[in-house]
Coordinates of C-alpha atoms in Angstrom, one line a residue:
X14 CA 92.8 146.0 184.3
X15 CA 94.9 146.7 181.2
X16 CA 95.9 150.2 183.4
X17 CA 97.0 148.3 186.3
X18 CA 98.8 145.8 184.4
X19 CA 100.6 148.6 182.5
X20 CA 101.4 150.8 185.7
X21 CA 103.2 147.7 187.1
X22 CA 104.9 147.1 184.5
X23 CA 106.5 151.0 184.6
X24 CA 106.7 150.9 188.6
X25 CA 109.3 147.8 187.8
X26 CA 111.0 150.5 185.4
X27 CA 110.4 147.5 182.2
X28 CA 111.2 150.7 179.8
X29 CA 112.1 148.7 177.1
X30 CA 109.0 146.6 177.0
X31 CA 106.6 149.1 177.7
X32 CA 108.3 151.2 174.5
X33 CA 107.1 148.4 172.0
X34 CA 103.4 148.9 173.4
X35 CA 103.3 153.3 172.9
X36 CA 100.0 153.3 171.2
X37 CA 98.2 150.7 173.4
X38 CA 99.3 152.8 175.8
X39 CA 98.1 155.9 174.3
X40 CA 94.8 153.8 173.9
X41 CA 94.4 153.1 177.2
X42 CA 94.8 156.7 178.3
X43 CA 97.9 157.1 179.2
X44 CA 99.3 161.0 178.8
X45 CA 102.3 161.6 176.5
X46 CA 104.8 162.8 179.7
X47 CA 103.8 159.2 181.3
X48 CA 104.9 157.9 177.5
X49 CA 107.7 160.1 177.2
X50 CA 109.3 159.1 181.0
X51 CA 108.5 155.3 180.5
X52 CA 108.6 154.4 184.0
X53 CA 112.3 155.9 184.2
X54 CA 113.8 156.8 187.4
X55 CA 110.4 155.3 189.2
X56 CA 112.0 152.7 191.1
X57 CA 114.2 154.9 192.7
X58 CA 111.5 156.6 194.5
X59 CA 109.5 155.3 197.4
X60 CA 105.8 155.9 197.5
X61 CA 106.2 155.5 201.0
X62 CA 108.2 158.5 202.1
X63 CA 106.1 161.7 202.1
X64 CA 103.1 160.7 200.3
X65 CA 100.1 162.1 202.1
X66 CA 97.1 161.4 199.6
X67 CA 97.1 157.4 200.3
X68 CA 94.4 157.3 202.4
X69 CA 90.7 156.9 201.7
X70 CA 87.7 158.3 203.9
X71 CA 84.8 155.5 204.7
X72 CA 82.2 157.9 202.8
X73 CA 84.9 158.9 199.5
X74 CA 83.6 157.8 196.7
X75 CA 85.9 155.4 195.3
X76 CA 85.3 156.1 191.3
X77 CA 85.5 159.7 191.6
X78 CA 88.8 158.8 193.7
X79 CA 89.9 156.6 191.2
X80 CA 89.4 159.3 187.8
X81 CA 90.7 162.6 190.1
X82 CA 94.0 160.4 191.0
X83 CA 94.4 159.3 187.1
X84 CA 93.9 162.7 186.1
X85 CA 96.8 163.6 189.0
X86 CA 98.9 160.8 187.7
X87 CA 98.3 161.9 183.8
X88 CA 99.4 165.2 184.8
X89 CA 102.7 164.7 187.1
X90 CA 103.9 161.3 185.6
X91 CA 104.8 160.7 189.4
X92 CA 105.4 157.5 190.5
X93 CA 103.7 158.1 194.0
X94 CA 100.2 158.9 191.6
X95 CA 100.2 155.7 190.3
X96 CA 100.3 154.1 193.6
X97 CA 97.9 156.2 195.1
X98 CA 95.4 155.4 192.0
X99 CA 96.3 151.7 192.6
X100 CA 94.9 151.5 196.2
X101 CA 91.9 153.2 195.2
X102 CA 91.6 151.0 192.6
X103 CA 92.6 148.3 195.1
X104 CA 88.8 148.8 196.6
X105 CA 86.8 148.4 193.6
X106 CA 83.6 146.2 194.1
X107 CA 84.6 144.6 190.8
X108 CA 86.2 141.7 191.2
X109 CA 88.6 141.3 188.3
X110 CA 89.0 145.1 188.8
X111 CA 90.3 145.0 192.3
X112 CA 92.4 141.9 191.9
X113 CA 94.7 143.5 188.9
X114 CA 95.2 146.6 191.1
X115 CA 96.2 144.7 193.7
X116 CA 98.5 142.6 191.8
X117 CA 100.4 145.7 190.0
X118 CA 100.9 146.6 193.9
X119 CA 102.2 143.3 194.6
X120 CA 104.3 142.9 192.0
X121 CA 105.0 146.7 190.7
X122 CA 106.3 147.7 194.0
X123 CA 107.9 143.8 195.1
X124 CA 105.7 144.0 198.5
X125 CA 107.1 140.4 199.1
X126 CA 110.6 141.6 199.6
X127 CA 110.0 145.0 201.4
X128 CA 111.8 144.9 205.1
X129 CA 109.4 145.3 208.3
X130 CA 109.9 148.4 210.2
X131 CA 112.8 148.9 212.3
X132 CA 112.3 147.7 216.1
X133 CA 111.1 150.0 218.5
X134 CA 108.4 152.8 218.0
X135 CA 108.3 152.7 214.1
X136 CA 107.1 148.9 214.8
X137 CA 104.8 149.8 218.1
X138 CA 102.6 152.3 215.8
X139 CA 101.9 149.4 213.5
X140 CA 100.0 147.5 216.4
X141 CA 98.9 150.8 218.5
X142 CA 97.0 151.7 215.2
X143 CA 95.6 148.7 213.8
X144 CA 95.7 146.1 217.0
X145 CA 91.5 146.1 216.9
X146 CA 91.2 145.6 213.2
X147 CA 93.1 142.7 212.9
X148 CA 91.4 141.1 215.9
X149 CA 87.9 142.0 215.0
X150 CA 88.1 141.4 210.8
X151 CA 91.4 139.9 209.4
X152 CA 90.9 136.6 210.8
X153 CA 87.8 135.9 209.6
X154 CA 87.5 133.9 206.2
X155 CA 88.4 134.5 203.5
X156 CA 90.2 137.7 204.4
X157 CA 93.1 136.4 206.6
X158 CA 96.4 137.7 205.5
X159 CA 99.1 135.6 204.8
X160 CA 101.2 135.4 208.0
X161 CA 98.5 134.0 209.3
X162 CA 98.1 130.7 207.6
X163 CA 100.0 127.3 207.8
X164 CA 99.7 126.5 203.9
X165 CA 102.0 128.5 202.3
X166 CA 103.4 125.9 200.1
X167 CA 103.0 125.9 196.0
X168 CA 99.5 124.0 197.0
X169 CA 98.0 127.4 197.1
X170 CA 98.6 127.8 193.3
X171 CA 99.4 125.2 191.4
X172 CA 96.0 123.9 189.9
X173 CA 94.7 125.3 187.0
X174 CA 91.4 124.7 188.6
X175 CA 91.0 125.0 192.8
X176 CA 89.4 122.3 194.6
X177 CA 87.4 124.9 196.8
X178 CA 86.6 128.1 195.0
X179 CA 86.1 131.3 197.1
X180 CA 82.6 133.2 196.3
X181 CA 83.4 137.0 195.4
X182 CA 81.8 138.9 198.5
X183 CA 82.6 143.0 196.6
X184 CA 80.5 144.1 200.5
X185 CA 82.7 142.1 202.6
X186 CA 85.8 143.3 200.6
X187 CA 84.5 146.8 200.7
X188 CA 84.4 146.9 204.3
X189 CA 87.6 145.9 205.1
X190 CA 89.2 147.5 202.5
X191 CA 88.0 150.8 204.1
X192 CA 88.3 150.2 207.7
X193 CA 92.4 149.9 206.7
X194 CA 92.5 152.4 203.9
X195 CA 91.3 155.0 206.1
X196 CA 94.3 154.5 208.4
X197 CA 96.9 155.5 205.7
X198 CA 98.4 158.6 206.9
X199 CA 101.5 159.0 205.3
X200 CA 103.8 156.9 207.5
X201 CA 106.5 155.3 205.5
X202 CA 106.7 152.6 208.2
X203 CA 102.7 151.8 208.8
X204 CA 101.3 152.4 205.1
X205 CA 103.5 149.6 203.6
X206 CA 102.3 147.2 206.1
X207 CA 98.6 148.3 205.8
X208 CA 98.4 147.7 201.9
X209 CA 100.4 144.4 202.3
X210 CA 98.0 143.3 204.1
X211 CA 94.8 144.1 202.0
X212 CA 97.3 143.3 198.9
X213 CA 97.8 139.6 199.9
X214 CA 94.6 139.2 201.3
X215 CA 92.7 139.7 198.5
X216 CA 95.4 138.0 196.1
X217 CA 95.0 135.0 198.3
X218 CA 91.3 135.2 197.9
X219 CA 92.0 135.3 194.3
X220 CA 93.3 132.6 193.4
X221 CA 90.3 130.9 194.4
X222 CA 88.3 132.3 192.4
X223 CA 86.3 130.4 189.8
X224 CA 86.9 133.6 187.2
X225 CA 89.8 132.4 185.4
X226 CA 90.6 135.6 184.4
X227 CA 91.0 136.5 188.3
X228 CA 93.0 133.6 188.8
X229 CA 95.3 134.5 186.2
X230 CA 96.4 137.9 187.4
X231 CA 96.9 136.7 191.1
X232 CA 99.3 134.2 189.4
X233 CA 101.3 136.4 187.4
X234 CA 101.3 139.0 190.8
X235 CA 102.3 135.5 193.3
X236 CA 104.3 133.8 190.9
X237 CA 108.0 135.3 190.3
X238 CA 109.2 135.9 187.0
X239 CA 112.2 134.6 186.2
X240 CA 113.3 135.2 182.9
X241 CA 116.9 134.0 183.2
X242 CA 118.8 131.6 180.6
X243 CA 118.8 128.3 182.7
X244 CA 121.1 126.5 180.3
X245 CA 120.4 125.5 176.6
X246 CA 119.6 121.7 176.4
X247 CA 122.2 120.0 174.6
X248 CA 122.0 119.2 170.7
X249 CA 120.6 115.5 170.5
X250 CA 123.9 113.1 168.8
X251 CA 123.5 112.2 165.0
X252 CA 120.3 114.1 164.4
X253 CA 118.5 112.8 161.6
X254 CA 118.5 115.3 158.9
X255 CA 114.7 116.1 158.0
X256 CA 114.2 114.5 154.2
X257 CA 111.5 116.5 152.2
X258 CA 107.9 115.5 152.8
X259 CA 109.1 113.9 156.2
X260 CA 107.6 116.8 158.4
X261 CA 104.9 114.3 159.8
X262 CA 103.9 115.2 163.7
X263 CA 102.5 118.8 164.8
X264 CA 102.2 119.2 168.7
X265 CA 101.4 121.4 171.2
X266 CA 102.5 122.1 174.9
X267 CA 100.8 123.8 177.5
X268 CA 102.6 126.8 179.7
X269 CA 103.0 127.0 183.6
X270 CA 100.9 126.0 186.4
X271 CA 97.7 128.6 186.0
X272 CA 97.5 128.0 182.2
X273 CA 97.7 124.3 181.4
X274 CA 93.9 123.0 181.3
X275 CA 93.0 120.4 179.1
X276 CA 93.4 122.5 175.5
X277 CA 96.1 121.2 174.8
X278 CA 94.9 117.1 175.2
X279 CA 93.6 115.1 172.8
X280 CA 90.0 115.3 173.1
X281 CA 90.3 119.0 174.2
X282 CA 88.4 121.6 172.6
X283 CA 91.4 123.6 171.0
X284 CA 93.6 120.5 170.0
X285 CA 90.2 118.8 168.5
X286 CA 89.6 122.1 166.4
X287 CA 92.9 122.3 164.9
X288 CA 93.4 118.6 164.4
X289 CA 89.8 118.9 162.6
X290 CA 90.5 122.1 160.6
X291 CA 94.1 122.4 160.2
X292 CA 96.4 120.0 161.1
X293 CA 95.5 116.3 160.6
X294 CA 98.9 115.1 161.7
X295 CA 98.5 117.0 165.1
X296 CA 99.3 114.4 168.0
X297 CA 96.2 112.6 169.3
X298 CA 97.9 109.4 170.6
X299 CA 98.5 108.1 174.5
X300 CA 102.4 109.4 175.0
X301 CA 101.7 113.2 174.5
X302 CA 104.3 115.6 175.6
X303 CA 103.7 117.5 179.1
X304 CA 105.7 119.4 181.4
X305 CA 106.1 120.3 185.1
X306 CA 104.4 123.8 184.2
X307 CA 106.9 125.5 187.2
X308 CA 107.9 129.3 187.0
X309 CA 111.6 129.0 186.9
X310 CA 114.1 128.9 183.9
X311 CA 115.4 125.6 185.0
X312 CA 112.3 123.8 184.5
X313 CA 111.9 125.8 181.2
X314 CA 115.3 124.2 180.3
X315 CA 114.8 120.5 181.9
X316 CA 111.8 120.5 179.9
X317 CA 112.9 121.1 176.7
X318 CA 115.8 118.7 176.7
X319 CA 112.9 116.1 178.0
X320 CA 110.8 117.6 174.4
X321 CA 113.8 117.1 172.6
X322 CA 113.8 113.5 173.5
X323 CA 110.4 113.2 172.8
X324 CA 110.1 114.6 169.4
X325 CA 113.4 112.2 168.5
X326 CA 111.3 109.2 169.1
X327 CA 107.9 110.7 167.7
X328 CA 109.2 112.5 165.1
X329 CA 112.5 111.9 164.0
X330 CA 112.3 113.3 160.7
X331 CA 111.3 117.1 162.5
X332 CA 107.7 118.6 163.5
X333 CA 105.2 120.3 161.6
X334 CA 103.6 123.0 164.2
X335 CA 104.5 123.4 167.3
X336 CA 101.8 124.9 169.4
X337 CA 102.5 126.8 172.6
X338 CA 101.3 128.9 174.5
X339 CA 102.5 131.0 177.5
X340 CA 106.0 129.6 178.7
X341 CA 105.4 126.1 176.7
X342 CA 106.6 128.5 173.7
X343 CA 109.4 129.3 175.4
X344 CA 109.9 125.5 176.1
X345 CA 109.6 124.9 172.5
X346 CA 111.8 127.8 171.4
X347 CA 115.0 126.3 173.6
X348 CA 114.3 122.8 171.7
X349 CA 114.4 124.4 168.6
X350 CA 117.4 126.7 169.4
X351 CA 119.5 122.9 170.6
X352 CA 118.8 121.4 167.3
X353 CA 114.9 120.2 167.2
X354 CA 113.7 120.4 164.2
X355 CA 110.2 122.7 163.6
X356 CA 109.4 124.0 160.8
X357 CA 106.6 126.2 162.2
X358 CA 106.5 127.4 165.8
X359 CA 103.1 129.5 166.2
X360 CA 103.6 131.3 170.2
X361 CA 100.5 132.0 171.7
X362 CA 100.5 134.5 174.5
X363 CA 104.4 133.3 174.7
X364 CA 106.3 136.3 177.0
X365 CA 109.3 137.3 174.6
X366 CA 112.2 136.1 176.8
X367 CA 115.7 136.2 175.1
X368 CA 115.4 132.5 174.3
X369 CA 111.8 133.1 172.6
X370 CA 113.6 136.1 170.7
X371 CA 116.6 134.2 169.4
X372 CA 114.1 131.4 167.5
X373 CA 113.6 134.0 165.1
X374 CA 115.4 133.0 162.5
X375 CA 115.8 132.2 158.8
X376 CA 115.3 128.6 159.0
X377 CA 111.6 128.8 160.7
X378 CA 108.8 130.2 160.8
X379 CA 106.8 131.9 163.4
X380 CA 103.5 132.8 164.0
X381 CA 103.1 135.3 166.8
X382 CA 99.2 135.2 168.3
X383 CA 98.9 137.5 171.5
X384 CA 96.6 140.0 172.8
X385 CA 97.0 143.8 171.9
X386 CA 97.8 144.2 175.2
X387 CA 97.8 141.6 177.8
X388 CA 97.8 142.4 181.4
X389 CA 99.4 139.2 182.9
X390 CA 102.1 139.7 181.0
X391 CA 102.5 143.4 182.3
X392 CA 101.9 142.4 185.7
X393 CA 104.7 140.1 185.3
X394 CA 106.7 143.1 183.3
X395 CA 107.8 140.8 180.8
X396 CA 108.0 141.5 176.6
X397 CA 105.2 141.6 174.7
X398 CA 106.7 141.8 171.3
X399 CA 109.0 139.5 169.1
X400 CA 111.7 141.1 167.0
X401 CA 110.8 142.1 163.8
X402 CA 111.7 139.5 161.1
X403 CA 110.5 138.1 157.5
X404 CA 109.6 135.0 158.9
X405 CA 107.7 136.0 161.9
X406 CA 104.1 136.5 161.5
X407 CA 102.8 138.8 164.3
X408 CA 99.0 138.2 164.4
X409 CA 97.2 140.7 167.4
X410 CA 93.9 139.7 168.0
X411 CA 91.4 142.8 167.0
X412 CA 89.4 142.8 169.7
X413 CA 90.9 143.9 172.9
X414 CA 90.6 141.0 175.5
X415 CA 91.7 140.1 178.5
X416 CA 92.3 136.7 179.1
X417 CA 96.0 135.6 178.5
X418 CA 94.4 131.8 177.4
X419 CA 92.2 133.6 174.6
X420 CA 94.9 132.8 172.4
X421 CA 94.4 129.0 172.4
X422 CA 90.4 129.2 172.3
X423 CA 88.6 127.9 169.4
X424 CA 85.8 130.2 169.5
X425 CA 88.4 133.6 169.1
X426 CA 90.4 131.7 166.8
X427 CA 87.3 131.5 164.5
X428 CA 85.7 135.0 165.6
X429 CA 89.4 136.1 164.6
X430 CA 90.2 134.5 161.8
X431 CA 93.2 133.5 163.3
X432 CA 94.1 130.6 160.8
X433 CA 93.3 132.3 157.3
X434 CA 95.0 135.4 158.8
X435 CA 98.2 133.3 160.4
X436 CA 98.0 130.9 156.8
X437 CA 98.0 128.0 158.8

C-alpha cells in the first residue's frame, strides 16, 4: 500500500514532497536511482505510447508478476515500470492491496481527465476488442464502471460510513480483472480505456467497503486535491487580547468527508480520552464546532472564518488545544493565521499545505502527530512534513500504520505514548 501510495505520488512528479520522506522510501524498498530521480521528468512520459509489457496472461502468476516488475522498476527508474507494476498490483486478491494500486493509477496518472480516443478506427478497436466483455461481465454488480451509472453525484462519497456496504468478492474481482488485463497489448488508444475501466470499477466498489482503511484510499484517489489558498478569513474587529490564565476552552475539529466520524464529539472515544486524561477544559457542551468537511480550499476558508466566530463567543480570551486532524488542521491553522488565538495547535495526519506551513511560528506551538508514511496522503501527493522550527514538535508514530485516522485513536495514542512524548 505504502508503494502504491508513494509511486503516485512520483508519477504526479511531487519531488519536493517525496524528498522530505528519502528514508521511508529507502525503507520501503525503493532503489537509490528511483531516490535520486524523484519522480523528475515522469510526467512527461506516457505509459501508454510503446509500452508492451502491460498485459497479463489468465494463468501468470500475479505475485511473481508483481516482484519481477519491481525489480524492473528498481532497476530502470522508468516511469512506464511503475505503471506496469501498478496494474499487476491492480489484481491482487487483497482487498486493501488492490484498491491502493488502483488508486495511485487513478490519481498518479489523472485517468479522470485523459481524452477518449480520436474518432474513427483508434475508437472502433476499443469496441471490436472488448464489445463481449462488457456485455457479458461489466454490468453485473458490483463491477459496473462508472459511465454506466446514474448516481454520480457527491452521494457516492460523502459518508464517513455507507449506508449499503459492498462484500469484498477477491474471485469475482480476479476474474474480471484478467479477462481485461489480458487484452492490453500495447495500444496507446485501447490500454488507457481498459485500466480506466477496472480502475473506477473497483474504486467505486471501494468506497463501499466496510474496511475503513479501503474507503480511505478510494477517497484520497476520487476526491481532487486542491491545495490552493482560497482566501484568509478576515481578522475578527477589537480582538480581545488573551490575559494570563485566560486560555480556558480546548477543541477539536474533524477533517473532510471520509474522516469525520464521531471522535471528535463529545461522548466519542478520542474526545472522552483526552478530556479524561489531558484536557479537562476540552469542549463537551451542545454548540460544538463542525464543518462542511468538502475537498476544496473555499470551504477550508469559509470554515475557518465560521471557527473564528465561534471561538470569539466560546472563548474570547483564546483556546487551549486545538485538535485537528486531516484538513480540520488546516481549518484551524487559517483561523490562527487571521488572528485566533491558540496557544497549542497539535495536527494530526494534517497534509502540510502552505497555510498549515505558515502557523509555524514563534507565538505557538505545534505538535505534529502523523504516520511515518501515510499512503492517503501520497495518493493525494500532498506534504507530509512541516517545516522545521523550535516550536514544532514532530511526533511520528513508531509503528508503521496505515490508517490516516490512527492519529486520533485512543488506543495508538496510549500504545504510542503520544501524550508523554507530545508533553501534552
Amino acid at each position: 500500500m505504502c508503494r502504491a501510495g508513494a509511486l503516485s505520488s512520483l508519477l504526479q512528479e511531487a519531488t519536493a514532497e517525496m524528498s522530505e520522506l528519502t528514508a521511508e522510501q529507502r525503507a520501503l524498498g525503493f532503489s537509490d536511482s528511483i531516490l535520486e530521480r524523484g519522480g523528475r521528468g515522469w510526467c512527461e512520459v506516457d505509459p501508454f505510447d510503446g509500452q508492451t509489457d502491460f498485459s497479463i496472461s489468465p494463468d501468470e502468476d500475479l505475485d511473481e508478476s508483481r516482484v519481477r516488475r519491481w525489480l524492473d522498476l528498481n532497476e530502470t527508474a522508468d516511469p512506464r515500470r511503475a505503471v506496469g507494476f501498478l496494474i499487476a498490483m491492480l489484481g491482487s486478491s487483497l482487498e486493501r492491496e488492490s484498491t491502493a494500486a488502483a488508486a495511485a493509477l487513478w490519481h498518479g496518472l489523472g485517468l479522470q481527465n485523459r481524452r477518449w480516443p480520436p474518432p474513427g478506427p483508434p475508437r472502433w478497436r476499443i469496441f471490436e476488442r472488448l464489445a463481449f466483455d462488457l456485455d457479458d461481465v461489466l454490468p453485473d454488480a458490483p463491477w459496473g464502471p462508472w459511465f454506466w451509472r446514474r448516481d454520480q453525484g457527491p452521494s457516492l462519497i460523502d459518508e464517513e460510513y455507507p449506508t449499503e456496504t459492498i462484500s469484498w468478492e477477491p474471485t469475482a474481482w480476479r476474474d474480471l480483472y484478467l479477462r481485461l488485463a489480458f487484452r492490453l497489448r500495447g495500444d496507446r488508444y485501447i490500454d488507457p480505456f481498459i485500466v480506466s475501466i477496472l480502475v473506477r470499477g473497483r474504486l467505486d466498489t471501494a468506497i463501499g467497503s466496510p474496511d475503513p482503511i479501503t474507503r480511505s484510499l478510494a477517497f484520497a484517489a476520487l476526491e481532487p486535491f486542491d491545495a490552493g489558498e482560497g482566501g484568509y478569513p478576515p481578522r475578527p474587529p477589537e480582538l480581545p487580547p488573551t490575559p494570563p490564565g485566560g486560555l480556558a476552552v480546548s477543541t477539536m475539529i474533524h477533517g473532510t468527508w471520509g474522516w469525520k466520524g464521531d471522535w471528535w464529539r463529545p461522548g466519542g472515544t478520542f474526545h472522552q480520552f483526552i478530556l479524561g486524561s489531558h484536557r479537562p477544559n476540552l469542549y463537551a457542551r451542545g454548540a460544538k464546532f463542525s464543518w462542511s468537511g468538502a475537498y476544496s480550499a473555499k470551504h477550508r476558508s469559509l470554515a475557518a472564518r465560521d471557527f473564528q466566530d465561534w471561538a470569539n463567543d466560546v472563548a474570547p480570551h483564546g483556546l487551549q488545544s486545538v485538535f485537528g486532524h486531516s484538513y480540520g488542521g488546516e481549518v484551524a491553522a487559517r483561523a490562527a493565521c487571521a488572528g485566533t488565538p491558540i496557544h497549542e495547535l497539535v495536527l494530526l495526519s494534517t497534509p502540510v499545505t502552505n497555510e498549515v506551513a505558515r502557523t509555524v511560528k514563534p507565538d505557538m506551538r505545534i505538535i505534529d502527530v502523523r504516520l511515518r508514511f501515510d499512503p492517503v496522503l501520497a495518493i493525494a501527493g500532498a506534504r507530509q512534513r512541516l517545516p522545521k522550527h523550535s516550536k514544532a514538535v514532530e511526533i511520528l508514530l513508531d509503528k508503521w500504520r496505515l490508517d490516516h485516522g490512527a492519529t486520533h485513536s485512543e488506543h495508538v495514542w496510549r500504545a504510542e505514548d503520544i501524550a508523554r512524548r507530545a508533553g501534552i
